CSV table of C-alpha atoms in Angstrom, one decimal:
chain,number,residue,atom,x,y,z
G,1,MET,CA,-79.1,49.4,96.0
G,2,GLY,CA,-81.5,47.2,98.0
G,3,GLU,CA,-82.1,43.6,97.1
G,4,ASP,CA,-85.5,44.4,95.6
G,5,GLY,CA,-84.0,46.9,93.1
G,6,PRO,CA,-82.8,46.1,89.6
G,7,VAL,CA,-80.0,43.9,90.9
G,8,THR,CA,-81.2,40.3,90.1
G,9,GLU,CA,-80.9,37.1,92.1
G,10,PRO,CA,-78.7,34.3,90.8
G,11,ARG,CA,-80.4,32.2,88.2
G,12,THR,CA,-79.6,28.9,89.9
G,13,ALA,CA,-78.9,27.8,93.5
G,14,PRO,CA,-75.3,28.2,94.5
G,15,ARG,CA,-72.9,25.4,95.2
G,16,LEU,CA,-71.3,27.1,98.1
G,17,ILE,CA,-72.4,29.8,100.8
G,18,ALA,CA,-69.6,31.7,102.3
G,19,THR,CA,-70.6,33.7,105.2
G,20,ASP,CA,-69.0,35.9,107.8
G,21,LEU,CA,-70.2,35.3,111.4
G,22,ASP,CA,-70.2,38.3,113.8
G,23,GLY,CA,-72.5,41.0,112.5
G,24,THR,CA,-73.6,39.0,109.6
G,25,LEU,CA,-74.8,35.5,110.3
G,26,LEU,CA,-74.9,35.7,114.1
G,27,CYS,CA,-77.3,37.8,116.2
G,28,SER,CA,-76.0,40.0,119.0
G,29,GLY,CA,-74.4,37.9,121.7
G,30,GLY,CA,-73.0,35.6,119.0
G,31,THR,CA,-75.9,33.3,118.8
G,32,VAL,CA,-77.5,31.5,115.8
G,33,SER,CA,-81.2,32.1,115.6
G,34,ASP,CA,-83.6,29.1,115.0
G,35,ARG,CA,-84.5,30.5,111.5
G,36,THR,CA,-80.9,30.9,110.5
G,37,ALA,CA,-80.0,27.4,111.8
G,38,ALA,CA,-82.9,26.0,109.8
G,39,ALA,CA,-81.7,27.8,106.6
G,40,LEU,CA,-78.2,26.5,107.0
G,41,ALA,CA,-79.4,23.0,107.5
G,42,ALA,CA,-81.7,23.2,104.4
G,43,ALA,CA,-78.8,24.4,102.4
G,44,GLU,CA,-76.6,21.5,103.4
G,45,ALA,CA,-79.5,19.1,102.8
G,46,ALA,CA,-79.8,20.5,99.2
G,47,GLY,CA,-76.2,19.8,98.6
G,48,VAL,CA,-75.0,23.4,99.1
G,49,GLN,CA,-71.7,23.6,101.1
G,50,VAL,CA,-71.8,26.3,103.8
G,51,VAL,CA,-68.4,27.6,104.8
G,52,PHE,CA,-67.9,30.1,107.7
G,53,VAL,CA,-65.3,32.7,106.7
G,54,THR,CA,-64.5,34.7,109.8
G,55,GLY,CA,-62.0,36.9,111.5
G,56,ARG,CA,-62.4,34.9,114.7
G,57,PRO,CA,-59.5,32.8,115.8
G,58,PRO,CA,-59.9,29.0,115.8
G,59,ARG,CA,-60.5,28.7,119.5
G,60,TRP,CA,-63.7,30.9,119.2
G,61,MET,CA,-65.5,28.4,116.8
G,62,GLN,CA,-66.9,25.8,119.2
G,63,GLN,CA,-70.0,28.0,119.7
G,64,VAL,CA,-71.0,27.5,116.0
G,65,SER,CA,-69.8,23.9,115.5
G,66,PRO,CA,-73.4,22.5,115.5
G,67,HIS,CA,-74.2,24.5,112.4
G,68,ILE,CA,-70.9,24.0,110.4
G,69,GLY,CA,-72.1,21.4,108.0
G,70,GLY,CA,-70.9,17.9,107.0
G,71,HIS,CA,-67.3,19.1,106.1
G,72,GLY,CA,-66.7,20.6,109.6
G,73,VAL,CA,-64.2,23.1,108.3
G,74,ALA,CA,-64.1,26.9,108.8
G,75,ILE,CA,-61.8,29.6,107.5
G,76,CYS,CA,-60.6,31.6,110.5
G,77,SER,CA,-58.4,34.6,111.3
G,78,ASN,CA,-59.3,36.4,108.0
G,79,GLY,CA,-57.9,33.5,106.0
G,80,GLY,CA,-54.9,32.9,108.0
G,81,ALA,CA,-56.0,29.5,109.3
G,82,VAL,CA,-58.2,26.7,108.0
G,83,VAL,CA,-59.6,24.6,111.0
G,84,ASP,CA,-61.6,21.4,111.4
G,85,VAL,CA,-63.9,22.8,114.1
G,86,ARG,CA,-65.3,19.5,115.3
G,87,ARG,CA,-61.9,17.9,115.7
G,88,GLY,CA,-60.2,21.0,116.9
G,89,GLU,CA,-57.5,20.6,114.3
G,90,LEU,CA,-55.6,23.2,112.3
G,91,LEU,CA,-55.5,22.0,108.7
G,92,GLU,CA,-53.6,24.8,107.1
G,93,THR,CA,-52.1,28.2,108.2
G,94,PHE,CA,-50.5,31.1,106.2
G,95,PRO,CA,-48.0,32.5,108.6
G,96,LEU,CA,-46.5,36.0,108.8
G,97,PRO,CA,-42.7,35.9,108.6
G,98,VAL,CA,-41.1,37.2,111.8
G,99,GLU,CA,-39.1,39.8,109.9
G,100,THR,CA,-42.3,41.1,108.3
G,101,THR,CA,-44.1,41.1,111.7
G,102,LEU,CA,-41.4,43.1,113.4
G,103,ALA,CA,-41.3,45.6,110.5
G,104,VAL,CA,-45.0,46.1,110.7
G,105,VAL,CA,-44.8,46.6,114.6
G,106,GLU,CA,-42.0,49.1,114.1
G,107,ALA,CA,-43.9,51.0,111.5
G,108,LEU,CA,-47.1,51.3,113.4
G,109,ARG,CA,-45.3,52.2,116.6
G,110,ALA,CA,-43.5,55.1,114.9
G,111,LYS,CA,-46.6,56.4,113.0
G,112,LEU,CA,-49.2,55.6,115.7
G,113,PRO,CA,-47.7,55.9,119.2
G,114,GLY,CA,-49.7,54.0,121.9
G,115,THR,CA,-50.4,51.0,119.5
G,116,ALA,CA,-50.1,47.6,121.3
G,117,PHE,CA,-50.0,44.1,119.7
G,118,ALA,CA,-51.3,40.7,120.2
G,119,PHE,CA,-50.4,37.5,118.3
G,120,GLU,CA,-52.5,34.5,117.1
G,121,TYR,CA,-50.5,31.4,116.5
G,122,PRO,CA,-51.1,27.5,116.5
G,123,ASP,CA,-50.4,27.1,120.2
G,124,GLY,CA,-52.6,29.9,121.4
G,125,TRP,CA,-52.1,33.6,121.6
G,126,ALA,CA,-49.8,36.2,123.3
G,127,ARG,CA,-49.9,39.9,123.9
G,128,GLU,CA,-47.9,43.0,124.8
G,129,ALA,CA,-48.7,44.3,128.3
G,130,GLY,CA,-50.4,47.3,126.8
G,131,TYR,CA,-52.9,45.2,124.9
G,132,ALA,CA,-55.8,45.1,127.3
G,133,VAL,CA,-57.2,41.6,128.1
G,134,PRO,CA,-60.9,42.7,128.3
G,135,MET,CA,-60.8,43.4,124.5
G,136,TRP,CA,-60.9,39.6,124.1
G,137,GLY,CA,-64.4,39.4,125.6
G,138,GLY,CA,-63.4,37.4,128.7
G,139,ASP,CA,-60.8,35.1,126.9
G,140,GLU,CA,-59.2,33.5,129.9
G,141,LEU,CA,-56.9,31.1,128.0
G,142,GLU,CA,-53.4,31.2,129.5
G,143,HIS,CA,-51.1,33.3,127.4
G,144,HIS,CA,-47.7,34.9,127.3
G,145,VAL,CA,-47.2,38.6,127.9
G,146,GLY,CA,-44.2,40.7,126.8
G,147,PRO,CA,-42.7,43.0,124.3
G,148,ALA,CA,-43.2,41.9,120.6
G,149,GLU,CA,-39.5,41.5,120.1
G,150,GLU,CA,-39.3,39.0,123.0
G,151,LEU,CA,-42.4,37.1,122.0
G,152,LEU,CA,-41.3,36.7,118.4
G,153,GLY,CA,-37.6,36.3,119.1
G,154,ALA,CA,-35.5,33.1,119.0
G,155,GLY,CA,-36.4,32.1,122.5
G,156,GLY,CA,-40.0,33.4,122.4
G,157,PRO,CA,-43.2,31.3,122.3
G,158,VAL,CA,-44.7,32.7,119.1
G,159,ARG,CA,-44.2,30.4,116.3
G,160,GLY,CA,-46.2,30.2,113.0
G,161,LEU,CA,-48.0,33.5,113.6
G,162,PHE,CA,-51.0,33.7,111.4
G,163,LYS,CA,-52.6,36.9,112.7
G,164,LEU,CA,-51.2,40.1,114.2
G,165,LEU,CA,-53.6,42.4,116.0
G,166,ALA,CA,-52.9,46.0,116.7
G,167,LYS,CA,-55.0,48.0,119.2
G,168,HIS,CA,-55.0,51.8,119.8
G,169,PRO,CA,-56.4,53.3,123.0
G,170,ASP,CA,-58.4,56.2,121.3
G,171,LEU,CA,-58.1,56.6,117.6
G,172,ASP,CA,-61.2,56.5,115.4
G,173,PRO,CA,-61.3,53.0,113.9
G,174,ASP,CA,-61.4,54.0,110.3
G,175,THR,CA,-58.7,56.6,110.9
G,176,PHE,CA,-56.6,54.0,112.6
G,177,LEU,CA,-57.0,51.7,109.5
G,178,ALA,CA,-56.2,54.3,107.0
G,179,GLU,CA,-53.1,55.5,108.9
G,180,ALA,CA,-51.9,51.9,109.4
G,181,ARG,CA,-52.3,51.1,105.8
G,182,GLU,CA,-50.3,54.2,104.8
G,183,ALA,CA,-47.5,53.2,107.2
G,184,ALA,CA,-47.4,49.5,106.6
G,185,GLY,CA,-49.8,48.4,103.9
G,186,HIS,CA,-46.9,47.5,101.7
G,187,LEU,CA,-45.7,44.9,104.1
G,188,ALA,CA,-48.9,43.0,105.1
G,189,GLU,CA,-52.7,42.8,104.7
G,190,ILE,CA,-54.3,45.2,107.2
G,191,THR,CA,-58.0,45.3,107.8
G,192,ARG,CA,-60.6,45.7,110.6
G,193,SER,CA,-63.9,44.1,111.7
G,194,ALA,CA,-64.5,45.5,115.2
G,195,ALA,CA,-66.3,48.7,116.4
G,196,ILE,CA,-63.2,49.8,118.4
G,197,PRO,CA,-59.6,50.7,117.1
G,198,LEU,CA,-58.5,47.3,116.5
G,199,LEU,CA,-56.6,46.2,113.4
G,200,GLU,CA,-56.2,42.6,112.0
G,201,ILE,CA,-53.1,41.9,110.1
G,202,SER,CA,-52.2,39.0,107.9
G,203,ALA,CA,-49.4,37.9,105.6
G,204,PRO,CA,-49.2,39.6,102.2
G,205,GLY,CA,-51.9,38.3,99.9
G,206,VAL,CA,-53.7,36.4,102.7
G,207,THR,CA,-57.4,37.5,103.0
G,208,LYS,CA,-60.7,35.8,103.4
G,209,ALA,CA,-60.9,35.8,99.6
G,210,SER,CA,-57.6,34.1,99.0
G,211,THR,CA,-58.2,31.2,101.3
G,212,LEU,CA,-61.8,30.8,100.2
G,213,ALA,CA,-60.6,30.6,96.6
G,214,ARG,CA,-58.2,27.9,97.6
G,215,TRP,CA,-61.0,25.9,99.2
G,216,CYS,CA,-63.2,26.3,96.3
G,217,ALA,CA,-60.5,25.3,93.8
G,218,GLY,CA,-59.9,22.2,95.9
G,219,HIS,CA,-63.6,21.2,95.7
G,220,GLY,CA,-64.0,22.0,92.0
G,221,ILE,CA,-66.2,25.1,92.7
G,222,ASP,CA,-66.0,28.1,90.4
G,223,ARG,CA,-66.3,31.6,92.0
G,224,SER,CA,-69.5,32.1,89.9
G,225,GLU,CA,-71.1,29.3,92.0
G,226,VAL,CA,-70.4,31.1,95.3
G,227,VAL,CA,-72.8,33.4,97.2
G,228,ALA,CA,-71.0,35.4,100.0
G,229,PHE,CA,-72.3,37.5,102.9
G,230,GLY,CA,-70.5,40.1,105.0
G,231,ASP,CA,-70.6,43.3,106.9
G,232,MET,CA,-67.2,44.8,107.6
G,233,PRO,CA,-64.0,45.9,105.7
G,234,ASN,CA,-62.4,42.5,106.3
G,235,ASP,CA,-65.1,41.0,104.1
G,236,LEU,CA,-64.7,43.3,101.1
G,237,GLU,CA,-62.2,41.1,99.2
G,238,MET,CA,-64.4,38.0,99.7
G,239,LEU,CA,-67.5,39.9,98.6
G,240,ALA,CA,-65.7,41.2,95.5
G,241,TRP,CA,-64.4,37.7,94.7
G,242,ALA,CA,-67.6,35.8,95.0
G,243,GLY,CA,-70.0,35.5,91.9
G,244,THR,CA,-72.8,36.9,94.1
G,245,ALA,CA,-72.4,38.9,97.2
G,246,TYR,CA,-74.8,40.5,99.8
G,247,ALA,CA,-74.2,43.1,102.5
G,248,VAL,CA,-76.4,43.0,105.5
G,249,ALA,CA,-78.3,46.2,106.3
G,250,ASN,CA,-76.2,46.9,109.3
G,251,ALA,CA,-72.9,46.7,107.4
G,252,HIS,CA,-70.1,49.3,107.4
G,253,PRO,CA,-70.9,52.1,105.0
G,254,GLN,CA,-67.9,51.2,102.9
G,255,VAL,CA,-69.4,47.6,102.5
G,256,LEU,CA,-72.9,48.9,101.7
G,257,ALA,CA,-71.4,51.1,99.0
G,258,ALA,CA,-69.2,48.5,97.4
G,259,VAL,CA,-71.8,45.7,97.4
G,260,PRO,CA,-74.9,46.1,95.1
G,261,ARG,CA,-77.1,43.4,96.8
G,262,HIS,CA,-78.3,44.1,100.3
G,263,THR,CA,-80.3,42.0,102.7
G,264,VAL,CA,-81.9,42.8,106.0
G,265,SER,CA,-79.7,43.0,109.1
G,266,ASN,CA,-78.2,40.2,111.1
G,267,GLU,CA,-80.8,40.8,113.8
G,268,GLN,CA,-83.5,40.2,111.2
G,269,ASP,CA,-81.8,37.0,109.9
G,270,GLY,CA,-80.5,38.6,106.6
G,271,VAL,CA,-78.5,35.5,105.6
G,272,ALA,CA,-81.5,33.2,106.1
G,273,ALA,CA,-83.8,35.5,104.1
G,274,VAL,CA,-81.6,35.2,101.1
G,275,LEU,CA,-81.1,31.5,101.5
G,276,GLU,CA,-84.8,30.9,101.8
G,277,ARG,CA,-85.4,32.6,98.4
G,278,LEU,CA,-82.5,30.9,96.7
G,279,LEU,CA,-83.6,27.5,97.9
G,280,GLY,CA,-87.4,28.1,97.4
G,281,LEU,CA,-88.1,27.9,101.1
G,282,GLN,CA,-90.8,29.9,103.0
G,283,GLY,CA,-90.3,32.8,105.2
G,284,ALA,CA,-88.5,35.6,103.6
G,285,PRO,CA,-89.1,38.9,105.4
G,286,GLU,CA,-89.4,42.5,104.4
G,287,ARG,CA,-86.6,44.0,102.2
G,288,ALA,CA,-83.7,46.0,103.5
């Protein structure tokens, strides 16, 4: 139901805003609008922490570093890594065991032939030859290429893997996710956030919600004091965990169905529109 329906706003301003980036906070092209930047700055000035909780790897965070708030910390890779963006330092990771990773790779290869894999780890990223580089949006960082077994093996470069990616050349993205969960969902957390058949895989129990909950516990913030925003299946656990959650109007149908509160789209500054109301600022636009 839309945000102007019977679902009510929180009675008090939150202590923490947790927001996804691509498709939620950011406009197309990955930019932060002036209005959104002003709303984030106003939240921080009011003593409300803003934490970016994203599927992006740590190396893709510099673009948003001017807006990250006083703490400088973001939760990346769907909860697999906590990074100090300004210092470029990994503060905490939640790695996938090698044995688990290889079991997932084997299961997905068997059920979904043509699947290729890439690997996010503290020293960078690596990929199989079948995992096309253009998927990464022009990521030209030097990286290793080879079969998963070699990259993850005793002499391979991948150490401390905190995110496994699986890409298929032609499956429907939602079908890919459903089939992969059936094959390997008992081994790891499997989700998606892209418009193409690309899966994002984390260690068992590691999600945006789990790492955000750890962050909040460390700062004495209860889940009831958190307002979260998202748009894709990889946001669902976080949106369910937070005391108050909003889906942007452009969200995946599954997210729109699961989250009662909706705001306008990312292109219409949906996160900013809610923050303006919660903080008593000017400028909230039309409803979703």
